[in-house]
């Protein structure tokens, strides 16, 4: 059983930065792609970022491209989301997820394991 635990969320002012972390346990972390999704109040879950098994390929939603960066450390079994120049529209619960394969993927159906989420609130 895979367990994913996000941390690093909180309250940040618009224009500020935040770094989310996701610690993984339960199966060979380095063999699987990882992703970040978010869900704002009253909205559906949306893709934010994805990273391949070795970090060599990343994908981003257009809304965060150039502001957010996904990275991973396969020694520490962790994946990160560096959030810069945040805006109020970034307010959401952020989830990390582990995909069923090694590639980076943007489709939520390709992710098998999900964390419990961490709240990010951006004040204007």
Short mmCIF file of C-alpha atoms in Angstrom, two decimals:
data_model
loop_
_atom_site.label_atom_id
_atom_site.label_comp_id
_atom_site.label_asym_id
_atom_site.label_seq_id
_atom_site.Cartn_x
_atom_site.Cartn_y
_atom_site.Cartn_z
CA UNK A 1 0.00 0.00 0.00
CA UNK A 2 1.34 3.40 -1.01
CA UNK A 3 1.03 6.30 1.36
CA UNK A 4 1.47 9.91 0.29
CA UNK A 5 1.65 12.77 2.75
CA UNK A 6 1.66 16.40 1.66
CA UNK A 7 3.01 19.24 3.75
CA UNK A 8 4.01 22.86 3.39
CA UNK A 9 0.64 24.44 2.77
CA UNK A 10 -0.51 27.57 4.53
CA UNK A 11 -1.43 31.21 4.14
CA UNK A 12 0.67 33.35 1.81
CA UNK A 13 0.28 36.82 0.36
CA UNK A 14 -0.15 37.33 -3.34
CA UNK A 15 3.23 37.55 -5.00
CA UNK A 16 4.83 35.34 -2.41
CA UNK A 17 6.21 31.82 -2.55
CA UNK A 18 5.44 28.48 -0.99
CA UNK A 19 7.04 25.06 -1.31
CA UNK A 20 4.89 21.97 -1.01
CA UNK A 21 6.40 18.58 -0.20
CA UNK A 22 5.02 15.10 -0.61
CA UNK A 23 6.59 12.15 1.19
CA UNK A 24 5.95 8.72 -0.27
CA UNK A 25 6.20 5.25 1.19
CA UNK A 26 5.09 1.76 0.30
CA UNK A 27 6.59 0.85 -3.07
CA UNK A 28 9.55 1.76 -5.25
CA UNK A 29 9.10 5.50 -5.49
CA UNK A 30 11.68 6.03 -8.20
CA UNK A 31 9.80 3.80 -10.66
CA UNK A 32 6.71 5.98 -10.95
CA UNK A 33 5.70 9.32 -12.26
CA UNK A 34 4.22 11.80 -9.82
CA UNK A 35 1.75 14.61 -10.11
CA UNK A 36 0.20 17.56 -8.35
CA UNK A 37 -3.47 18.44 -8.57
CA UNK A 38 -5.61 21.01 -6.82
CA UNK A 39 -9.22 21.60 -5.96
CA UNK A 40 -10.58 25.05 -5.24
CA UNK A 41 -13.80 25.57 -3.27
CA UNK A 42 -16.82 24.71 -5.40
CA UNK A 43 -14.69 23.48 -8.30
CA UNK A 44 -13.51 20.16 -9.60
CA UNK A 45 -10.02 18.80 -9.21
CA UNK A 46 -7.59 20.10 -11.80
CA UNK A 47 -4.14 19.14 -12.98
CA UNK A 48 -1.27 21.34 -11.85
CA UNK A 49 2.03 19.60 -12.62
CA UNK A 50 3.51 16.21 -13.46
CA UNK A 51 7.01 14.81 -13.31
CA UNK A 52 8.45 11.62 -14.76
CA UNK A 53 10.18 8.90 -12.76
CA UNK A 54 13.63 10.50 -13.00
CA UNK A 55 12.53 14.12 -13.10
CA UNK A 56 13.61 14.48 -16.70
CA UNK A 57 10.19 15.42 -18.05
CA UNK A 58 7.71 17.82 -16.49
CA UNK A 59 4.33 19.14 -17.57
CA UNK A 60 2.44 22.10 -16.21
CA UNK A 61 -1.03 23.53 -16.48
CA UNK A 62 -1.08 26.74 -18.48
CA UNK A 63 -2.32 28.60 -15.41
CA UNK A 64 0.87 27.85 -13.45
CA UNK A 65 3.47 27.61 -16.20
CA UNK A 66 6.43 29.84 -15.45
CA UNK A 67 5.44 30.21 -11.80
CA UNK A 68 5.42 26.66 -10.40
CA UNK A 69 8.18 24.08 -10.59
CA UNK A 70 7.89 20.38 -9.82
CA UNK A 71 10.93 18.40 -8.70
CA UNK A 72 11.68 15.15 -6.96
CA UNK A 73 14.33 13.47 -4.84
CA UNK A 74 14.30 9.72 -5.34
CA UNK A 75 16.72 9.17 -2.47
CA UNK A 76 14.35 10.86 -0.05
CA UNK A 77 11.21 9.45 -1.73
CA UNK A 78 9.80 12.92 -2.06
CA UNK A 79 8.32 15.21 -4.65
CA UNK A 80 8.06 18.97 -4.39
CA UNK A 81 6.09 21.84 -5.86
CA UNK A 82 7.77 25.23 -5.70
CA UNK A 83 5.11 27.89 -6.04
CA UNK A 84 6.30 31.40 -6.91
CA UNK A 85 4.40 34.59 -7.70
CA UNK A 86 1.23 33.09 -6.28
CA UNK A 87 -2.12 34.70 -6.97
CA UNK A 88 -5.47 34.40 -5.16
CA UNK A 89 -6.67 32.01 -7.86
CA UNK A 90 -4.06 29.53 -6.62
CA UNK A 91 -6.07 29.06 -3.44
CA UNK A 92 -7.01 25.38 -3.22
CA UNK A 93 -6.32 22.08 -1.57
CA UNK A 94 -3.25 20.63 -3.25
CA UNK A 95 -2.85 16.89 -3.70
CA UNK A 96 0.11 14.82 -4.75
CA UNK A 97 -0.49 11.59 -6.58
CA UNK A 98 1.51 8.64 -7.88
CA UNK A 99 0.87 7.38 -11.38
CA UNK A 100 0.57 3.82 -12.58
CA UNK A 101 3.65 4.13 -14.80
CA UNK A 102 7.04 5.80 -15.05
CA UNK A 103 6.08 8.57 -17.45
CA UNK A 104 4.83 12.05 -16.65
CA UNK A 105 1.10 12.20 -17.26
CA UNK A 106 -1.52 14.92 -16.95
CA UNK A 107 -4.59 12.69 -16.77
CA UNK A 108 -6.00 12.07 -13.30
CA UNK A 109 -7.24 8.62 -14.32
CA UNK A 110 -3.59 7.57 -14.69
CA UNK A 111 -2.90 8.19 -11.03
CA UNK A 112 -3.57 5.37 -8.64
CA UNK A 113 -2.56 6.71 -5.24
CA UNK A 114 -3.47 10.07 -3.74
CA UNK A 115 -2.51 12.00 -0.64
CA UNK A 116 -4.91 13.69 1.74
CA UNK A 117 -4.08 17.17 0.51
CA UNK A 118 -2.70 20.38 1.98
CA UNK A 119 -4.50 23.71 2.02
CA UNK A 120 -2.95 26.69 0.27
CA UNK A 121 -4.59 30.06 0.76
CA UNK A 122 -3.38 33.15 -1.10
CA UNK A 123 -4.49 36.50 0.25
CA UNK A 124 -4.79 39.55 -1.97
#
